[in-house]
Coordinates of C-alpha atoms and ligand atoms in Angstrom, one line a residue:
X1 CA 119.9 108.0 56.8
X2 CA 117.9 109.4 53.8
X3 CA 116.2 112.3 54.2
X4 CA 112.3 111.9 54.3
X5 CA 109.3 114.8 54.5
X6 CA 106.2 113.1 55.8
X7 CA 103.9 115.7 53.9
X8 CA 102.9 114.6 50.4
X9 CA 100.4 116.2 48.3
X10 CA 98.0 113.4 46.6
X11 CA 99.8 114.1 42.8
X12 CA 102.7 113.3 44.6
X13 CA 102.1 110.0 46.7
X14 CA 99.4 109.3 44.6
X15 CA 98.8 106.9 41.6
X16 CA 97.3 108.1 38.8
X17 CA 94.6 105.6 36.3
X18 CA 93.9 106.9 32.9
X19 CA 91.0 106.2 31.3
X20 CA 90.1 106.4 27.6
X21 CA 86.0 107.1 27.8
X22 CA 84.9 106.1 24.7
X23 CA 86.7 102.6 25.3
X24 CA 85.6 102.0 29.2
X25 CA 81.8 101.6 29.9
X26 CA 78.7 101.9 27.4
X27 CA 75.9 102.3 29.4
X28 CA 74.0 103.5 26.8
X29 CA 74.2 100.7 23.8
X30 CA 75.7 103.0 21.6
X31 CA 78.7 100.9 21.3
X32 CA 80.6 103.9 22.7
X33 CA 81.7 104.3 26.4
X34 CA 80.2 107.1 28.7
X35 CA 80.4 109.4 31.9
X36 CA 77.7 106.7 33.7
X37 CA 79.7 104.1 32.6
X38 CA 82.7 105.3 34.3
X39 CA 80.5 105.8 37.4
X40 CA 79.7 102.2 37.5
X41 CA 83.1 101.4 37.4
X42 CA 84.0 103.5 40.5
X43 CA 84.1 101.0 43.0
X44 CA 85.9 98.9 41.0
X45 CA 89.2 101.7 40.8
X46 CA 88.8 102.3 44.4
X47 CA 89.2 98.6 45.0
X48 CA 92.0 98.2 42.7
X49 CA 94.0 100.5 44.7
X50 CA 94.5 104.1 42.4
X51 CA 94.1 107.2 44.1
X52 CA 93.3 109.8 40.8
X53 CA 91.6 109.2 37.7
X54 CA 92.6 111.2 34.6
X55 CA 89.6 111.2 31.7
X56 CA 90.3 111.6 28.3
X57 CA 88.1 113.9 26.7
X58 CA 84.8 114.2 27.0
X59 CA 83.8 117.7 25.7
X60 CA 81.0 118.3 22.8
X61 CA 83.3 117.2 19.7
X62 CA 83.0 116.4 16.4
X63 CA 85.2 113.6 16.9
X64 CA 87.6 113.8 13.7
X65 CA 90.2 113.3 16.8
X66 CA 88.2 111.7 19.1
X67 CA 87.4 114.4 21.6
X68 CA 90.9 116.4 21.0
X69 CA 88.8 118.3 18.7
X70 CA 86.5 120.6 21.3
X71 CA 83.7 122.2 20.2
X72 CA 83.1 123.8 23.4
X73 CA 85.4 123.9 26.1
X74 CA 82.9 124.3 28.7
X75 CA 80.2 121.5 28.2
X76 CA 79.7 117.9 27.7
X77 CA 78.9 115.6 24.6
X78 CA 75.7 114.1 24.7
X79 CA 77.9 111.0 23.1
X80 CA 79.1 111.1 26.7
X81 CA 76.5 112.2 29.2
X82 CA 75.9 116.0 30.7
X83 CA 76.8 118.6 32.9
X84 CA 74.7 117.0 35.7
X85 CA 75.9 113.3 35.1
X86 CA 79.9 114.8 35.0
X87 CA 79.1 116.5 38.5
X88 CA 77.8 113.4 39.7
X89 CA 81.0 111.9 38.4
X90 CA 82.8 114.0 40.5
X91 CA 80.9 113.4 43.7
X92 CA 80.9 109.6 43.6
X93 CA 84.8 110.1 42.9
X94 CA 85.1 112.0 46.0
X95 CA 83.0 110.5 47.6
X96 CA 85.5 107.1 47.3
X97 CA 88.6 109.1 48.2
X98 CA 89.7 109.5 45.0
X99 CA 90.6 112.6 42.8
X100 CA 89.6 113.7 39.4
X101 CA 92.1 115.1 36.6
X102 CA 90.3 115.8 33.6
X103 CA 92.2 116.6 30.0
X104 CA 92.8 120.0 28.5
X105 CA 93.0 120.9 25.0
X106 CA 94.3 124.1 24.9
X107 CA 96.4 124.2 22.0
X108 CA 93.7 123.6 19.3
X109 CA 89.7 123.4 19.5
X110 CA 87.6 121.7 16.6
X111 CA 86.8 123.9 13.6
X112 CA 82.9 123.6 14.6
X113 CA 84.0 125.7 18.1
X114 CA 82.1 129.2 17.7
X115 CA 85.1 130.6 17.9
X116 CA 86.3 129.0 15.0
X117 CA 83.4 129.7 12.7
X118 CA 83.4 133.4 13.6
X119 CA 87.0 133.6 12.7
X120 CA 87.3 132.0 9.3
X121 CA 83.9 134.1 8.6
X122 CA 85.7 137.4 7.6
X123 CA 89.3 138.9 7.7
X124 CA 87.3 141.6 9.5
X125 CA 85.6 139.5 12.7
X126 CA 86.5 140.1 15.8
X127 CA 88.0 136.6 16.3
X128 CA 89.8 136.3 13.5
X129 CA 93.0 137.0 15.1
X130 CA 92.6 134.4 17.8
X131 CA 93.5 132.0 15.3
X132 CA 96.6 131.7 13.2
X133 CA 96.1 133.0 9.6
X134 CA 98.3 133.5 7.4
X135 CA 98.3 134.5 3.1
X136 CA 99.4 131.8 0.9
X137 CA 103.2 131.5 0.1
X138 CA 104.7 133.6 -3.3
X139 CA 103.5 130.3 -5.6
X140 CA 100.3 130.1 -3.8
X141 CA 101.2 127.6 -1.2
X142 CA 101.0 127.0 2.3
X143 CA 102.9 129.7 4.1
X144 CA 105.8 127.8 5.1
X145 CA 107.1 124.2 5.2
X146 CA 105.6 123.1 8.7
X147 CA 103.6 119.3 8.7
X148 CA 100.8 118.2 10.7
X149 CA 101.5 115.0 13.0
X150 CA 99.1 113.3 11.2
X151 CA 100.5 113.9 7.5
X152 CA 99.8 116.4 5.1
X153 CA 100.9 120.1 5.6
X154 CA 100.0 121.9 8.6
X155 CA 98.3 124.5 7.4
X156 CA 94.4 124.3 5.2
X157 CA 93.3 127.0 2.9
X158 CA 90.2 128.7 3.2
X159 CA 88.4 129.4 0.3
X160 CA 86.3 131.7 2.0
X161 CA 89.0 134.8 3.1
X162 CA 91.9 132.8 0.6
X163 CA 94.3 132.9 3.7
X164 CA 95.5 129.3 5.5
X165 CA 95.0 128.7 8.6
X166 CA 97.6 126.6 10.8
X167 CA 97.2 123.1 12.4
X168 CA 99.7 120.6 13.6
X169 CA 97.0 117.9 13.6
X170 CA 93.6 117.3 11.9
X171 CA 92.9 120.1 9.7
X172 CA 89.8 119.9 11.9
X173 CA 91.6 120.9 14.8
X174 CA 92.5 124.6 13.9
X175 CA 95.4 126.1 16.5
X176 CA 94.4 129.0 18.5
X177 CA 96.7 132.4 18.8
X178 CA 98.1 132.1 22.4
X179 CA 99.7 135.8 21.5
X180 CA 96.4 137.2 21.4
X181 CA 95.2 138.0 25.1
X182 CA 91.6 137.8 24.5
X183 CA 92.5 133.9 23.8
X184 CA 94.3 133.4 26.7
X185 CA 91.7 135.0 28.6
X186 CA 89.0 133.0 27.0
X187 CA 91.2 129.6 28.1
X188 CA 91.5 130.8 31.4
X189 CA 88.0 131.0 32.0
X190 CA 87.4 127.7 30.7
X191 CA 89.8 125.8 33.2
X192 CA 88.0 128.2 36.2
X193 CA 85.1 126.8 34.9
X194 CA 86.0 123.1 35.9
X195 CA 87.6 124.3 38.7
X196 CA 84.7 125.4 40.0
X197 CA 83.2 122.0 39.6
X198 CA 85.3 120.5 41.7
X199 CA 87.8 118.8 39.4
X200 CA 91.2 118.2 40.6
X201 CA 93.8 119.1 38.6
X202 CA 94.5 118.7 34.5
X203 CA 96.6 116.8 31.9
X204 CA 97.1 119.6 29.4
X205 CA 97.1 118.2 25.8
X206 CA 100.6 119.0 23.9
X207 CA 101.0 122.4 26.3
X208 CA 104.3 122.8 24.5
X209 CA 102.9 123.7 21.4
X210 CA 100.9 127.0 22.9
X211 CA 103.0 129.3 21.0
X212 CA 104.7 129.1 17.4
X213 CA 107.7 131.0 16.3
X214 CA 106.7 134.9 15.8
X215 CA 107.5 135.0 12.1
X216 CA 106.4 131.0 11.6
X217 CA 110.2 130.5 9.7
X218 CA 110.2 127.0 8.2
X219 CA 111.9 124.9 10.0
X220 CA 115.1 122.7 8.9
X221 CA 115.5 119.6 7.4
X222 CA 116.0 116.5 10.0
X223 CA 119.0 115.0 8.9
X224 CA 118.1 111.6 10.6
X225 CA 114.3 111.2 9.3
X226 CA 113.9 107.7 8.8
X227 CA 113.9 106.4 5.1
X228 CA 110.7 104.6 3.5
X229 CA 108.7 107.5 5.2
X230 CA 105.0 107.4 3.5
X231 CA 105.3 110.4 1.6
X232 CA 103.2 112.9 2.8
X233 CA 104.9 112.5 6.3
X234 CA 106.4 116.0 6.0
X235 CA 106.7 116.4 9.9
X236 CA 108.7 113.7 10.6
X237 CA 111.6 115.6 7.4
X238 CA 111.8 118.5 9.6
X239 CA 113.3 119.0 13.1
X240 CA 110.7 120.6 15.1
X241 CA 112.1 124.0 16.0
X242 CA 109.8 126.7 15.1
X243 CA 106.7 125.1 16.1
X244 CA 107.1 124.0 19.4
X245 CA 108.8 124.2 23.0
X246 CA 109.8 127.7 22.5
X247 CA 111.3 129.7 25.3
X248 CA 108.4 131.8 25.4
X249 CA 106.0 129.4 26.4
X250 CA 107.2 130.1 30.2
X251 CA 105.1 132.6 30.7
X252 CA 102.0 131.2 29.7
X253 CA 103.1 128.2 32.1
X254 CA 103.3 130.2 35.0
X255 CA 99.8 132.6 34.0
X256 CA 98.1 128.5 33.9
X257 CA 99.4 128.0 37.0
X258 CA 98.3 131.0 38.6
X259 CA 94.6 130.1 37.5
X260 CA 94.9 126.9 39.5
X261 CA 96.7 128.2 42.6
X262 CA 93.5 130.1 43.3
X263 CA 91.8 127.1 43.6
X264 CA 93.3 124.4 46.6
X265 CA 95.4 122.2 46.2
X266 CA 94.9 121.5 42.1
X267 CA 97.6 119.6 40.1
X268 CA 98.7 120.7 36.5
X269 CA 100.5 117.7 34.5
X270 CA 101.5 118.4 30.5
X271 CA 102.3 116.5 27.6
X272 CA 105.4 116.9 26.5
X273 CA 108.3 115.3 24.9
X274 CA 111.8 116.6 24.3
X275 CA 115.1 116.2 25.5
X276 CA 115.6 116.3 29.8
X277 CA 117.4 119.8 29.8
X278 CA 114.0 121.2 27.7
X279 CA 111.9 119.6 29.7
X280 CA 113.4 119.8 33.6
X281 CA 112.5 123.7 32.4
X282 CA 108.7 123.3 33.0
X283 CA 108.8 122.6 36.4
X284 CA 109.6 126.5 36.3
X285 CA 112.6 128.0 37.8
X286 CA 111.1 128.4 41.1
X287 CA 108.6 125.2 40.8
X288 CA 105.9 127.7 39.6
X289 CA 105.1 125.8 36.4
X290 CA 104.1 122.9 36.1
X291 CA 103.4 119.6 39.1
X292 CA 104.5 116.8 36.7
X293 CA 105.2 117.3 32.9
X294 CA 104.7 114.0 32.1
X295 CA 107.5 111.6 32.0
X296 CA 107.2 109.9 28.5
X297 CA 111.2 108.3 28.6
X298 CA 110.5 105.0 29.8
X299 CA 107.5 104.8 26.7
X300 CA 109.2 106.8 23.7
X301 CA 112.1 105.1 22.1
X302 CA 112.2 102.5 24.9
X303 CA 113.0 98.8 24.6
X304 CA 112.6 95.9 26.8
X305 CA 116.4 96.8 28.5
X306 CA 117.0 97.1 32.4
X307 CA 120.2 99.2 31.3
X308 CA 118.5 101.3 29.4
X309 CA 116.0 101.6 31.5
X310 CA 118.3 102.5 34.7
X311 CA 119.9 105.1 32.5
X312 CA 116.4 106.7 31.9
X313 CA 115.7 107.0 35.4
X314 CA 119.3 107.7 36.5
X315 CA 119.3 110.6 34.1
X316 CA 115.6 111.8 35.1
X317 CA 116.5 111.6 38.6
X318 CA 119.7 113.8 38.5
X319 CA 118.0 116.3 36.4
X320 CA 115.4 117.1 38.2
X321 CA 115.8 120.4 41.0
X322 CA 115.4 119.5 44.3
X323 CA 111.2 120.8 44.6
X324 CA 110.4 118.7 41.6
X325 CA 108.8 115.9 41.9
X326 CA 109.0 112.7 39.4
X327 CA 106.4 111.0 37.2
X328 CA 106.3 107.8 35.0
X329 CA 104.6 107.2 32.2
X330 CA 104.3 103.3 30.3
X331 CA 101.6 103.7 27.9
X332 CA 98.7 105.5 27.0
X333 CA 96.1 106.2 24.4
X334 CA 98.9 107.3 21.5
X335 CA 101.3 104.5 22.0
X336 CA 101.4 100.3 22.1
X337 CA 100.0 98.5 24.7
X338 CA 103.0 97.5 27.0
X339 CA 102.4 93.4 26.5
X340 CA 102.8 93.9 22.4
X341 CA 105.4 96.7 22.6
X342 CA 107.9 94.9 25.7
X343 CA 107.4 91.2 24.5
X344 CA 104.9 89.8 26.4
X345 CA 103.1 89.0 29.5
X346 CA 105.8 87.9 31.6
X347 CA 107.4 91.7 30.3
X348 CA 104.4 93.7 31.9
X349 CA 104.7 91.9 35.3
X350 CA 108.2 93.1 35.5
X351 CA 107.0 96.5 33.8
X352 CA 103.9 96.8 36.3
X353 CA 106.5 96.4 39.2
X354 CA 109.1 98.8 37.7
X355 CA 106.3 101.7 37.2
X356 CA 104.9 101.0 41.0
X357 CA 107.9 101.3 42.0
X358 CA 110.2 104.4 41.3
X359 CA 110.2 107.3 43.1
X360 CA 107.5 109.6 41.5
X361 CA 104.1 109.9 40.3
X362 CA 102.8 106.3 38.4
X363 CA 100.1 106.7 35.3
X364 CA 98.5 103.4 34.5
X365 CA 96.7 102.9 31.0
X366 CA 93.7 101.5 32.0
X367 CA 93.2 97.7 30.8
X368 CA 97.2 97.2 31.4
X369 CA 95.9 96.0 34.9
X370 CA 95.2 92.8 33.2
X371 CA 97.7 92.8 30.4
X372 CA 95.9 94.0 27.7
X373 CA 97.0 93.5 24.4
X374 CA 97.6 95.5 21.0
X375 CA 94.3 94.7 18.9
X376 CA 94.7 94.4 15.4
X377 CA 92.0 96.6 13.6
X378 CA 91.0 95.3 10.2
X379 CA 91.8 98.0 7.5
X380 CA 88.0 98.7 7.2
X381 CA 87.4 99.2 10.4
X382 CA 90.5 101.7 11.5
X383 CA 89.0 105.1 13.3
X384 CA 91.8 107.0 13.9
X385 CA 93.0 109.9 11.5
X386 CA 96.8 109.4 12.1
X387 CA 96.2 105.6 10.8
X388 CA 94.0 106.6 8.0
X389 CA 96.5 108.9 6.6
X390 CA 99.8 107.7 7.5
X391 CA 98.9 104.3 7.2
X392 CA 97.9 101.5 9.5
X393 CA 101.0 100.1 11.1
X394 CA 100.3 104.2 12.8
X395 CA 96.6 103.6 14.0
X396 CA 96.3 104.3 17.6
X397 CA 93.4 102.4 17.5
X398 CA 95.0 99.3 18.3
X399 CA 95.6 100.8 22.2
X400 CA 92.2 102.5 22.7
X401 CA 89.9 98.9 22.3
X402 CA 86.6 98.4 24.9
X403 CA 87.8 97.5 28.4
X404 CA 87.6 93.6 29.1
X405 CA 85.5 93.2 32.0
X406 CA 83.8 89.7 31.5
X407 CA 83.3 86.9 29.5
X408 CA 79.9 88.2 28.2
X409 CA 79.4 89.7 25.3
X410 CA 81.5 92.4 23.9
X411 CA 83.4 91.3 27.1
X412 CA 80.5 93.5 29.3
X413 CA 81.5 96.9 27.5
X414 CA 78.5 97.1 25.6
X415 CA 75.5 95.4 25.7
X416 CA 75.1 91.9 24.1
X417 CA 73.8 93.1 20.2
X418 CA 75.4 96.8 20.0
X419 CA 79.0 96.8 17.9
X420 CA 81.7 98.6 19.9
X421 CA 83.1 101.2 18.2
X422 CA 86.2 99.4 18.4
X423 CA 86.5 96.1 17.9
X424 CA 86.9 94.0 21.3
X425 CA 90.2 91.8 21.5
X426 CA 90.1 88.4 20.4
X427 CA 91.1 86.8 23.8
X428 CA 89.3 88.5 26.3
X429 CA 87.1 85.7 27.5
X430 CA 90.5 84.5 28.9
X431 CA 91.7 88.1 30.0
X432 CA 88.9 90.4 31.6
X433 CA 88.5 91.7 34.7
X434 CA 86.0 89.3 36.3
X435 CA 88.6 86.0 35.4
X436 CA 91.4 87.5 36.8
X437 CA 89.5 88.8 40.2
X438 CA 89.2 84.9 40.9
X439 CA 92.7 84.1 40.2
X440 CA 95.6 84.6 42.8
X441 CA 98.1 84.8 40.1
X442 CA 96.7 86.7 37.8
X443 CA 98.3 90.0 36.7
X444 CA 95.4 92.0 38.3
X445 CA 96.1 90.2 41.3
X446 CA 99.7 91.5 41.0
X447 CA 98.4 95.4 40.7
X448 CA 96.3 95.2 43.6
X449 CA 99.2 93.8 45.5
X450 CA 102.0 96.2 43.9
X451 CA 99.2 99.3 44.5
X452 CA 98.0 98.0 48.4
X453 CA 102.2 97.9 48.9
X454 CA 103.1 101.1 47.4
X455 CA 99.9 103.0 49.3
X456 CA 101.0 101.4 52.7
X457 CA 104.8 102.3 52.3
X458 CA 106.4 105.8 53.1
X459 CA 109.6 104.3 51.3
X460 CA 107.7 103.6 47.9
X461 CA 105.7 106.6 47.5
X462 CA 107.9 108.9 49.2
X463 CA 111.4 107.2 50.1
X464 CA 114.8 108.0 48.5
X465 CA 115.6 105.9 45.2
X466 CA 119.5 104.6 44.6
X467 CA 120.1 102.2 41.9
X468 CA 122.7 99.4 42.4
X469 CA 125.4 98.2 40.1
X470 CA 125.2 94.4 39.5
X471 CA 127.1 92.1 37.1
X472 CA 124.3 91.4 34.9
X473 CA 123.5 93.7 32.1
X474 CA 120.0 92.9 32.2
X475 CA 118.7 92.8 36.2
X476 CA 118.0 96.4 37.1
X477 CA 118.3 96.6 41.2
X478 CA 117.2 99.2 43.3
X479 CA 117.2 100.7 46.5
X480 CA 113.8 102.7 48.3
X481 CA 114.1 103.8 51.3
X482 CA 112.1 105.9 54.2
X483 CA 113.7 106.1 57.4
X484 CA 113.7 102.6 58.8
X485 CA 111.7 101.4 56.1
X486 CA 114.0 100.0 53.2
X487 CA 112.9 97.7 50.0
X488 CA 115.5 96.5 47.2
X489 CA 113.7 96.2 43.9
X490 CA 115.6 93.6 41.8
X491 CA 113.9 93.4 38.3
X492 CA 115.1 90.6 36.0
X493 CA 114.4 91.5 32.5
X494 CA 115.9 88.3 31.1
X495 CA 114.3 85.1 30.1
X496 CA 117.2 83.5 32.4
X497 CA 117.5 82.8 35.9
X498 CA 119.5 85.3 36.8
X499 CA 122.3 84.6 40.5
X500 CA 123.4 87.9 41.9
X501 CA 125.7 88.6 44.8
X502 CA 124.8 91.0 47.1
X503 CA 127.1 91.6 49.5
X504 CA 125.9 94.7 50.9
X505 CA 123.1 93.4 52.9
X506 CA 123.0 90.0 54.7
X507 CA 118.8 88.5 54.7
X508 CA 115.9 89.9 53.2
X509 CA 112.6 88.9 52.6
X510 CA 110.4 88.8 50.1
X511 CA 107.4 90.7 49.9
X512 CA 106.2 90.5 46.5
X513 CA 107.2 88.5 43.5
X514 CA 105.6 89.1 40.0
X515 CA 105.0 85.8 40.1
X516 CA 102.8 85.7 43.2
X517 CA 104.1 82.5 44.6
X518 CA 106.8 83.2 47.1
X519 CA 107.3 85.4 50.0
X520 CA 109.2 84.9 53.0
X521 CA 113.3 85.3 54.1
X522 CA 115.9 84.9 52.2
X523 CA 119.7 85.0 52.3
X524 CA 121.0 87.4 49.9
X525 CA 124.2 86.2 49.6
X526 CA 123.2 84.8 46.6
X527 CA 119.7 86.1 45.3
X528 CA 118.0 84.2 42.9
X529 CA 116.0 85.5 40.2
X530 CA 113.6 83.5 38.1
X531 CA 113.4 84.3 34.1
X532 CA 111.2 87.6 33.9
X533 CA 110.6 88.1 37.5
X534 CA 110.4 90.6 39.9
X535 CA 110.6 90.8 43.4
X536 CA 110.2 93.4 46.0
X537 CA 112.6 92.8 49.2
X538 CA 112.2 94.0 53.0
X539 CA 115.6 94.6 53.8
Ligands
LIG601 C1 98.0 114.4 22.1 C2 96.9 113.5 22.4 O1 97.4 112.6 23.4 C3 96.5 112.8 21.1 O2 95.7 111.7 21.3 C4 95.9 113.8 20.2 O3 95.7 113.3 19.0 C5 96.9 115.0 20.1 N1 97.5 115.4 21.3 C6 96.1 116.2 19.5 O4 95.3 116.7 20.4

C-alpha cells in the first residue's frame, strides 16, 4: 500500500489562484483593477474552492512593465490602493481561510527606484555599484553581446557617467548587483517588510537571473534560433549561459530562505525555466531552497498531447528528491490562455482536470475558471513592451484582459462609461462568472467540483501518482492513491470516443466527468471515453 504522511503544509495540499490586478476588479473607474477590488472578490475565491491567492504586482511603478518595474519595494501604488487597504487585504484573506503570496521582483527595480537615480547620478555615489555598470565596448558599444527579452540589447547607455548599465528586460527595469551585500541586504529587508504584514509566502520574479557571470563573457551563438526572427530579437541568437541560472545563485537561494524561515510557516515559489537536472537543483540539496520552483513544462513548449504530457510528468516526478514537493503550472500572465493555445473549450475541461489532479501544487490563471479566451488586441491599442517591440503576435496582452464577471458593461470590471485598460473579450456576455454560476455544466461548475473533490481527498492532494500504460496514444490514465482511498484519472485528449481495457481493476465509479452529466458505477472491463472527456474514477 502506498505510503502516505497525513501532515501537509498549505503550499503543499493547497491550490494556488493567480491573479493579474490591473485585469480583476476596478473599483475605482479608472479602467484599471485594484487592491479593493480584489477584496470584493474575496468571497467569491473562497467559494470557488482555492486555498492561496498569488497577486501580481502591485508596488508604486512606473508601469513601462506593468508593476515588474518597482519603484519602491516597500509601498503600494496609489493606481492600486495603500498600505492600509493591502493590510485589509490581508485580513479579509485570512479571515476566509485563505493565504496570501504576493510577487517579488528582485532581480531588477524600475529606473525611477531611489536607488536607481542615486546610482546613475555619479561614478562616485554610494550606490553606484549596486547596479551593474559597465564602460562601453573597444568600438563604443554595449559591453558585450547579451539581449534583453524584450528586444534590443541588454544593456542602455548613460549619457550622464558614459558607462551602460545592464537590463534583460525594459531598459526601464535596470538589474541590481546581487554581488554587492549592501543590495542583498537592502532586498532582504524588503521581503521582512511584507513578512511582517502578514503575507504568506512569495513568487519571486525570474530568481534565476540574481547573479550574471563575473566577467559578463558574451555568450554563444544558439545554433537552433528559429529563422524569420524580427531582427532586433538578439536574445533569442544566443544560448543563455552567462546571464542566467549560474551555479552561484545557490547561495543567495538558501540566504532568501533563511529570511522566511524566521517567519512561520512562509512558502518561497520562483520563476524559472530550464532543463529538469537545473532546475530539480533549487529545491536545494537538503530542501533548503526553494518550496516550489514553479513547474512551467506542462505550459512551455507543450501541445495538446496526453503522451507528451505523461512524459512531462513522468520525468518531473522521477526527478524530483524524495522532500520535494511538485507543482503545476498551465498558464499565466506571460503566456496564451489555455482555450486558444490547447484548441478549445472542450481542451480546457480536460486541462482543468489534468492540473487538479496531479500530485503537487495547482496554479490557476485567474479567468481559466470559465474558459477564458486569447483576446485579440487591435495594433493601436497593444500595452505591453514585449509586443510593441517584437511585434504583436508576442503581446502578452492578449492573456492579461479584465475578468468577465457579468453581462453588464465592461462585463462588471469597470464601471459602465470607464474604458478598461484592456480591451474586454468579445464574448463575455456568454462567458462571465455570473452565467456560468447558474449553469450546471458550465466549465466553472466543473472547477468548483474538481476543487471541492481535490480539497476533500487525501489521495488528490496528497496520494501517490502512477501513470498507466494503455493502447491509445492519446488517453493519458492515471492512478492517485491514499491508503484506501484510490481514483483512476483517465483523460481522453482525442476528439474520438476512445474504448480502453482495463483489466487491472474490475468496477469503478464515476465521480466526476468534465462533462458533468454522469456519475455512478461502471464496469471497467471496457471503459468508455467520450471525445474530449475526462473522468475521475472511485476505484
Ligand atoms: C517575469 C514576469 O512574469 C513577466 O511578466 C515580467 O515581464 C518579467 N519577469 C520581468 O520582470
Amino acid at each position: 500500500m502506498a505510503q502516505f504522511k497525513n501532515e501537509f503544509l498549505w503550499w503543499q495540499r493547497g491550490v494556488v489562484y493567480q491573479i493579474y490586478p490591473r485585469s480583476f476588479k476596478d473599483t475605482t473607474g479608472n479602467g484599471i483593477g485594484d487592491l479593493q477590488g480584489i477584496i470584493e472578490k474575496l468571497d467569491y475565491l473562497q467559494n470557488l474552492g482555492v486555498d492561496a491567492i498569488w497577486l501580481s504586482p502591485f508596488y508604486p511603478s512606473p508601469m513601462a512593465d506593468f508593476g515588474y518595474d518597482v519603484a519602491d519595494y516597500c509601498d503600494v501604488d496609489p493606481m492600486f490602493g495603500d498600505l492600509a487597504t493591502f493590510d485589509r487585504l490581508v485580513a479579509e484573506t485570512h479571515a476566509r481561510n485563505l493565504k496570501i503570496i504576493i510577487d517579488w521582483v528582485p532581480n531588477h527595480s524600475s529606473d525611477q527606484h531611489p536607488w536607481f537615480i542615486e546610482s546613475r547620478s555619479s561614478r562616485d555615489n554610494p550606490k553606484r555599484d549596486w547596479y551593474i555598470w559597465r564602460d562601453p565596448a573597444l568600438n563604443g558599444g554595449p559591453p558585450n553581446n547579451w539581449g534583453s527579452f524584450f528586444g534590443g540589447p541588454a544593456w542602455t547607455y548613460s549619457e550622464v557617467t558614459g558607462q551602460y548599465y545592464l537590463h534583460q528586460f525594459c531598459k526601464e527595469q535596470p538589474e541590481l548587483n546581487w554581488r554587492n551585500p549592501e543590495v542583498r541586504d537592502a532586498m532582504y529587508d524588503t521581503l521582512r517588510f511584507w513578512l511582517e504584514h502578514s503575507v504568506d509566502g512569495f513568487r519571486m520574479d525570474v530568481i534565476g537571473l540574481l547573479l550574471k557571470d563575473k566577467d559578463l563573457r558574451d555568450n554563444p551563438p544558439n545554433p537552433n534560433a528559429p529563422p524569420n526572427l524580427p531582427a532586433n530579437d538578439l536574445f533569442s541568437r544566443l544560448l543563455q549561459v552567462h546571464n542566467m541560472y549560474l551555479d552561484e545563485n545557490h547561495v543567495l537561494m538558501r540566504e532568501i530562505r533563511q529570511v522566511l524561515d524566521a517567519y512561520r510557516d512562509r512558502c518561497a515559489i520562483g520563476e524559472l525555466w530550464g532543463p529538469l537536472p537545473m532546475w530539480v537543483k533549487y529545491y536545494g540539496e537538503q530542501g533548503d531552497e526553494l518550496h516550489l520552483p514553479f513547474n512551467f513544462r506542462l505550459m512551455d513548449g507543450m501541445i495538446w498531447d496526453a503522451q507528451r504530457m505523461r512524459a512531462s510528468v513522468d520525468a518531473m516526478e522521477a526527478a524530483l528528491p524524495e522532500f520535494a514537493w511538485p507543482n503545476y503550472v498551465l498558464g499565466n500572465h506571460d503566456r496564451m490562455r489555455l482555450a486558444t493555445r490547447f484548441g478549445g473549450q472542450a481542451q480546457t475541461r480536460v486541462a482543468a482536470m489534468l492540473l487538479l489532479t496531479l500530485r503537487g501544487t495547482p496554479t490557476i490563471y485567474y479567468g481559466e475558471e470559465i474558459g477564458m479566451e486569447d483576446v485579440k488586441i487591435p495594433p493601436d491599442k497593444i500595452q505591453d513592451p514585449q509586443g510593441i517591440n517584437l511585434g504583436p503576435e508576442r503581446t502578452r496582452d492578449v492573456c492579461r484582459t479584465p475578468m468577465q464577471w457579468d453581462a453588464g458593461p465592461n462585463a462588471g470590471f469597470s464601471p459602465a462609461g470607464v474604458e478598461p485598460w484592456l480591451p474586454v473579450a468579445n464574448d463575455y456576455q456568454g462567458r462571465n462568472v455570473a452565467e456560468q454560476a447558474e449553469n450546471t455544466t458550465s466549465i466553472l461548475t466543473l472547477y468548483h467540483h474538481l476543487l471541492r473533490l481535490r480539497c476533500a481527498s487525501p489521495a488528490l492532494y496528497g496520494g501517490s501518482y502512477r501513470p498507466l500504460d494503455v493502447e491509445y496514444d492519446d488517453v493519458y490514465i492515471y492512478l492517485r492513491e491514499a491508503g484506501v482511498q484510490r481514483y483512476l484519472i483517465a483523460l481522453n485528449f482525442s476528439a474520438e470516443p476512445r474504448s480502453l481495457a482495463l483489466p487491472e481493476f474490475n468496477r469503478g465509479e464515476i465521480v466526476l466527468s468534465t462533462h458533468l452529466d454522469r456519475t455512478g458505477d461502471v464496469a471497467l472491463n471496457v471503459c468508455s471515453l467520450r471525445a474530449n472527456e475526462g473522468i475521475i474514477l472511485a476505484l
